[in-house]
Amino acid sequence: MAQSQESFDHLREQGYRLTPQRLAILRILRACGEHLTPAEIIARAQQELPGVTEATVYRTLSFLAEHELALAAHVGSGQLVYEIAEHDHHHLICRACGEAVEIDHSQLEALYGRFEAETGYRIDSLHQTFFGLCPACQAGESSVQNENSG
Ligand SMILES: [Zn+2]
Ligand SMILES: [Zn+2]
């Protein structure tokens, strides 16, 4: 999508350089197209850039997320994952099996607009995660439905 090129241009206008580390990590995220944990990114980055340190990869990921070239998301258990920022989306994540489903941001746009109108906030948190149970896991536990209110 064109968004990345615009982001690159925007970075250059701000005087940031696209260092080999930044480019390599963007390439890794784009090639994967899905969520990657920092550990997975570090392993791949070290193949592309022998000698690159974990600290550099973490710093680069923060930079890319800050400048909206990469998206970060919490996927439960305190785990943070990264992905290329090519389109605005969110995720439904199953607490039981970890399956993730992507939902397009357009489906939440009206809701965001209402929150903004009601509160005066400008919401910029894209890439939300919603937790729940996927259909398969619901089916698996349907026999043990209890009626606890807590
Ligand atoms: Zn599940
Ligand atoms: Zn995502």
PDB file of C-alpha atoms and ligand atoms in Angstrom:
ATOM      1  CA  MET A   1       0.000   0.000   0.000  1.00  0.00           C
ATOM      2  CA  ALA A   2       1.011   3.596  -0.461  1.00  0.00           C
ATOM      3  CA  GLN A   3       0.981   4.330   3.224  1.00  0.00           C
ATOM      4  CA  SER A   4       4.501   3.020   3.798  1.00  0.00           C
ATOM      5  CA  GLN A   5       6.019   5.165   1.070  1.00  0.00           C
ATOM      6  CA  GLU A   6       4.291   8.202   2.549  1.00  0.00           C
ATOM      7  CA  SER A   7       5.617   7.285   5.960  1.00  0.00           C
ATOM      8  CA  PHE A   8       9.127   6.941   4.558  1.00  0.00           C
ATOM      9  CA  ASP A   9       8.872  10.366   2.956  1.00  0.00           C
ATOM     10  CA  HIS A  10       7.486  11.801   6.162  1.00  0.00           C
ATOM     11  CA  LEU A  11      10.434  10.381   8.105  1.00  0.00           C
ATOM     12  CA  ARG A  12      12.925  11.834   5.675  1.00  0.00           C
ATOM     13  CA  GLU A  13      11.238  15.226   5.929  1.00  0.00           C
ATOM     14  CA  GLN A  14      11.683  15.051   9.683  1.00  0.00           C
ATOM     15  CA  GLY A  15      15.358  14.365   9.172  1.00  0.00           C
ATOM     16  CA  TYR A  16      15.333  10.701  10.192  1.00  0.00           C
ATOM     17  CA  ARG A  17      17.443   8.249   8.302  1.00  0.00           C
ATOM     18  CA  LEU A  18      16.283   4.837   7.239  1.00  0.00           C
ATOM     19  CA  THR A  19      19.243   2.951   8.600  1.00  0.00           C
ATOM     20  CA  PRO A  20      20.043  -0.595   7.450  1.00  0.00           C
ATOM     21  CA  GLN A  21      18.559  -1.859  10.739  1.00  0.00           C
ATOM     22  CA  ARG A  22      15.289  -0.008  10.192  1.00  0.00           C
ATOM     23  CA  LEU A  23      15.020  -1.172   6.592  1.00  0.00           C
ATOM     24  CA  ALA A  24      15.884  -4.765   7.472  1.00  0.00           C
ATOM     25  CA  ILE A  25      13.261  -4.946  10.200  1.00  0.00           C
ATOM     26  CA  LEU A  26      10.620  -3.365   7.990  1.00  0.00           C
ATOM     27  CA  ARG A  27      11.495  -5.956   5.346  1.00  0.00           C
ATOM     28  CA  ILE A  28      11.173  -8.761   7.892  1.00  0.00           C
ATOM     29  CA  LEU A  29       7.788  -7.521   9.075  1.00  0.00           C
ATOM     30  CA  ARG A  30       6.526  -7.066   5.525  1.00  0.00           C
ATOM     31  CA  ALA A  31       7.747 -10.495   4.423  1.00  0.00           C
ATOM     32  CA  CYS A  32       5.956 -12.118   7.341  1.00  0.00           C
ATOM     33  CA  GLY A  33       2.720 -10.163   7.060  1.00  0.00           C
ATOM     34  CA  GLU A  34       1.628 -11.408  10.471  1.00  0.00           C
ATOM     35  CA  HIS A  35       2.480 -10.744  14.077  1.00  0.00           C
ATOM     36  CA  LEU A  36       6.039 -11.478  15.124  1.00  0.00           C
ATOM     37  CA  THR A  37       7.379 -11.533  18.643  1.00  0.00           C
ATOM     38  CA  PRO A  38      10.546  -9.561  19.363  1.00  0.00           C
ATOM     39  CA  ALA A  39      12.402 -12.889  19.740  1.00  0.00           C
ATOM     40  CA  GLU A  40      11.326 -13.968  16.247  1.00  0.00           C
ATOM     41  CA  ILE A  41      12.314 -10.588  14.828  1.00  0.00           C
ATOM     42  CA  ILE A  42      15.706 -10.735  16.550  1.00  0.00           C
ATOM     43  CA  ALA A  43      16.376 -14.208  15.099  1.00  0.00           C
ATOM     44  CA  ARG A  44      15.517 -13.050  11.578  1.00  0.00           C
ATOM     45  CA  ALA A  45      17.342  -9.734  11.932  1.00  0.00           C
ATOM     46  CA  GLN A  46      20.506 -11.546  12.975  1.00  0.00           C
ATOM     47  CA  GLN A  47      20.395 -13.529   9.735  1.00  0.00           C
ATOM     48  CA  GLU A  48      20.099 -10.357   7.666  1.00  0.00           C
ATOM     49  CA  LEU A  49      22.442  -8.258   9.753  1.00  0.00           C
ATOM     50  CA  PRO A  50      25.026 -10.468  11.409  1.00  0.00           C
ATOM     51  CA  GLY A  51      26.076  -8.998  14.731  1.00  0.00           C
ATOM     52  CA  VAL A  52      22.960  -6.908  15.306  1.00  0.00           C
ATOM     53  CA  THR A  53      22.173  -6.836  19.030  1.00  0.00           C
ATOM     54  CA  GLU A  54      18.881  -7.433  20.784  1.00  0.00           C
ATOM     55  CA  ALA A  55      19.015  -3.916  22.168  1.00  0.00           C
ATOM     56  CA  THR A  56      19.291  -2.494  18.654  1.00  0.00           C
ATOM     57  CA  VAL A  57      16.335  -4.548  17.470  1.00  0.00           C
ATOM     58  CA  TYR A  58      14.195  -3.426  20.427  1.00  0.00           C
ATOM     59  CA  ARG A  59      15.200   0.177  19.890  1.00  0.00           C
ATOM     60  CA  THR A  60      14.447  -0.083  16.177  1.00  0.00           C
ATOM     61  CA  LEU A  61      11.035  -1.638  16.848  1.00  0.00           C
ATOM     62  CA  SER A  62      10.158   1.182  19.234  1.00  0.00           C
ATOM     63  CA  PHE A  63      11.244   3.713  16.656  1.00  0.00           C
ATOM     64  CA  LEU A  64       9.186   2.091  13.903  1.00  0.00           C
ATOM     65  CA  ALA A  65       6.111   1.847  16.141  1.00  0.00           C
ATOM     66  CA  GLU A  66       6.498   5.445  17.263  1.00  0.00           C
ATOM     67  CA  HIS A  67       6.600   6.582  13.645  1.00  0.00           C
ATOM     68  CA  GLU A  68       3.688   4.380  12.637  1.00  0.00           C
ATOM     69  CA  LEU A  69       5.688   2.169  10.302  1.00  0.00           C
ATOM     70  CA  ALA A  70       5.067  -0.812  12.551  1.00  0.00           C
ATOM     71  CA  LEU A  71       2.137  -1.700  14.775  1.00  0.00           C
ATOM     72  CA  ALA A  72       2.580  -3.118  18.241  1.00  0.00           C
ATOM     73  CA  ALA A  73      -0.104  -5.105  20.015  1.00  0.00           C
ATOM     74  CA  HIS A  74      -0.472  -6.837  23.334  1.00  0.00           C
ATOM     75  CA  VAL A  75      -1.683 -10.347  22.703  1.00  0.00           C
ATOM     76  CA  GLY A  76      -2.107 -11.518  26.264  1.00  0.00           C
ATOM     77  CA  SER A  77       0.241 -12.953  28.882  1.00  0.00           C
ATOM     78  CA  GLY A  78       2.108  -9.670  28.727  1.00  0.00           C
ATOM     79  CA  GLN A  79       3.389 -10.506  25.268  1.00  0.00           C
ATOM     80  CA  LEU A  80       3.956  -7.750  22.761  1.00  0.00           C
ATOM     81  CA  VAL A  81       4.029  -8.480  19.038  1.00  0.00           C
ATOM     82  CA  TYR A  82       4.844  -6.362  16.013  1.00  0.00           C
ATOM     83  CA  GLU A  83       3.551  -6.188  12.492  1.00  0.00           C
ATOM     84  CA  ILE A  84       3.945  -3.968   9.439  1.00  0.00           C
ATOM     85  CA  ALA A  85       1.618  -0.942   9.505  1.00  0.00           C
ATOM     86  CA  GLU A  86      -0.007  -1.338   6.124  1.00  0.00           C
ATOM     87  CA  HIS A  87      -3.662  -1.108   7.012  1.00  0.00           C
ATOM     88  CA  ASP A  88      -5.622  -0.159  10.104  1.00  0.00           C
ATOM     89  CA  HIS A  89      -7.006  -3.177  11.848  1.00  0.00           C
ATOM     90  CA  HIS A  90      -7.690  -4.802  15.193  1.00  0.00           C
ATOM     91  CA  HIS A  91      -7.705  -8.354  16.471  1.00  0.00           C
ATOM     92  CA  LEU A  92      -9.965 -10.741  18.284  1.00  0.00           C
ATOM     93  CA  ILE A  93      -7.801 -13.186  20.200  1.00  0.00           C
ATOM     94  CA  CYS A  94      -8.937 -16.435  21.783  1.00  0.00           C
ATOM     95  CA  ARG A  95      -7.821 -16.678  25.382  1.00  0.00           C
ATOM     96  CA  ALA A  96      -7.864 -20.451  25.296  1.00  0.00           C
ATOM     97  CA  CYS A  97      -6.055 -21.408  22.083  1.00  0.00           C
ATOM     98  CA  GLY A  98      -4.503 -18.108  21.013  1.00  0.00           C
ATOM     99  CA  GLU A  99      -6.157 -18.011  17.603  1.00  0.00           C
ATOM    100  CA  ALA A 100      -6.356 -14.466  16.224  1.00  0.00           C
ATOM    101  CA  VAL A 101      -8.884 -13.010  13.823  1.00  0.00           C
ATOM    102  CA  GLU A 102      -8.374  -9.688  12.120  1.00  0.00           C
ATOM    103  CA  ILE A 103     -11.117  -7.089  11.948  1.00  0.00           C
ATOM    104  CA  ASP A 104     -10.895  -4.077   9.710  1.00  0.00           C
ATOM    105  CA  HIS A 105     -10.788  -0.704  11.430  1.00  0.00           C
ATOM    106  CA  SER A 106     -13.692   0.518   9.282  1.00  0.00           C
ATOM    107  CA  GLN A 107     -15.943  -1.629  11.445  1.00  0.00           C
ATOM    108  CA  LEU A 108     -14.987   0.392  14.495  1.00  0.00           C
ATOM    109  CA  GLU A 109     -14.810   3.806  12.890  1.00  0.00           C
ATOM    110  CA  ALA A 110     -18.331   4.802  13.879  1.00  0.00           C
ATOM    111  CA  LEU A 111     -17.681   3.757  17.469  1.00  0.00           C
ATOM    112  CA  TYR A 112     -14.415   5.711  17.610  1.00  0.00           C
ATOM    113  CA  GLY A 113     -16.261   8.714  16.198  1.00  0.00           C
ATOM    114  CA  ARG A 114     -18.909   8.458  18.890  1.00  0.00           C
ATOM    115  CA  PHE A 115     -16.329   8.178  21.679  1.00  0.00           C
ATOM    116  CA  GLU A 116     -14.532  11.211  20.294  1.00  0.00           C
ATOM    117  CA  ALA A 117     -17.734  13.227  20.006  1.00  0.00           C
ATOM    118  CA  GLU A 118     -18.760  12.314  23.555  1.00  0.00           C
ATOM    119  CA  THR A 119     -15.413  12.871  25.226  1.00  0.00           C
ATOM    120  CA  GLY A 120     -13.584  15.386  23.060  1.00  0.00           C
ATOM    121  CA  TYR A 121     -10.655  12.978  22.834  1.00  0.00           C
ATOM    122  CA  ARG A 122      -8.860  12.289  19.589  1.00  0.00           C
ATOM    123  CA  ILE A 123      -8.342   8.538  19.658  1.00  0.00           C
ATOM    124  CA  ASP A 124      -5.150   7.370  17.994  1.00  0.00           C
ATOM    125  CA  SER A 125      -4.932   3.845  19.350  1.00  0.00           C
ATOM    126  CA  LEU A 126      -5.226   1.602  16.375  1.00  0.00           C
ATOM    127  CA  HIS A 127      -4.447  -2.096  16.501  1.00  0.00           C
ATOM    128  CA  GLN A 128      -6.531  -3.013  19.519  1.00  0.00           C
ATOM    129  CA  THR A 129      -6.879  -6.530  20.774  1.00  0.00           C
ATOM    130  CA  PHE A 130     -10.163  -7.918  22.045  1.00  0.00           C
ATOM    131  CA  PHE A 131     -10.014 -11.118  24.048  1.00  0.00           C
ATOM    132  CA  GLY A 132     -12.590 -13.864  24.146  1.00  0.00           C
ATOM    133  CA  LEU A 133     -13.228 -17.475  23.242  1.00  0.00           C
ATOM    134  CA  CYS A 134     -13.243 -18.627  19.630  1.00  0.00           C
ATOM    135  CA  PRO A 135     -16.147 -20.766  18.339  1.00  0.00           C
ATOM    136  CA  ALA A 136     -14.122 -23.984  18.592  1.00  0.00           C
ATOM    137  CA  CYS A 137     -13.156 -23.346  22.196  1.00  0.00           C
ATOM    138  CA  GLN A 138     -16.716 -22.358  23.072  1.00  0.00           C
ATOM    139  CA  ALA A 139     -17.922 -25.640  21.602  1.00  0.00           C
ATOM    140  CA  GLY A 140     -15.285 -27.503  23.571  1.00  0.00           C
ATOM    141  CA  GLU A 141     -16.408 -26.111  26.859  1.00  0.00           C
ATOM    142  CA  SER A 142     -20.145 -26.043  26.213  1.00  0.00           C
ATOM    143  CA  SER A 143     -20.625 -29.208  28.269  1.00  0.00           C
ATOM    144  CA  VAL A 144     -19.127 -27.604  31.351  1.00  0.00           C
ATOM    145  CA  GLN A 145     -21.151 -24.415  31.344  1.00  0.00           C
ATOM    146  CA  ASN A 146     -21.535 -23.346  34.898  1.00  0.00           C
ATOM    147  CA  GLU A 147     -23.752 -20.689  36.338  1.00  0.00           C
ATOM    148  CA  ASN A 148     -21.281 -18.944  38.539  1.00  0.00           C
ATOM    149  CA  SER A 149     -21.915 -15.259  38.554  1.00  0.00           C
ATOM    150  CA  GLY A 150     -18.375 -14.450  39.631  1.00  0.00           C
TER     151      GLY A 150
HETATM  152 ZN    ZN B   1      -9.852 -20.889  20.820  1.00  0.00          ZN
HETATM  153 ZN    ZN B   2      -2.352  -6.874  13.762  1.00  0.00          ZN
END
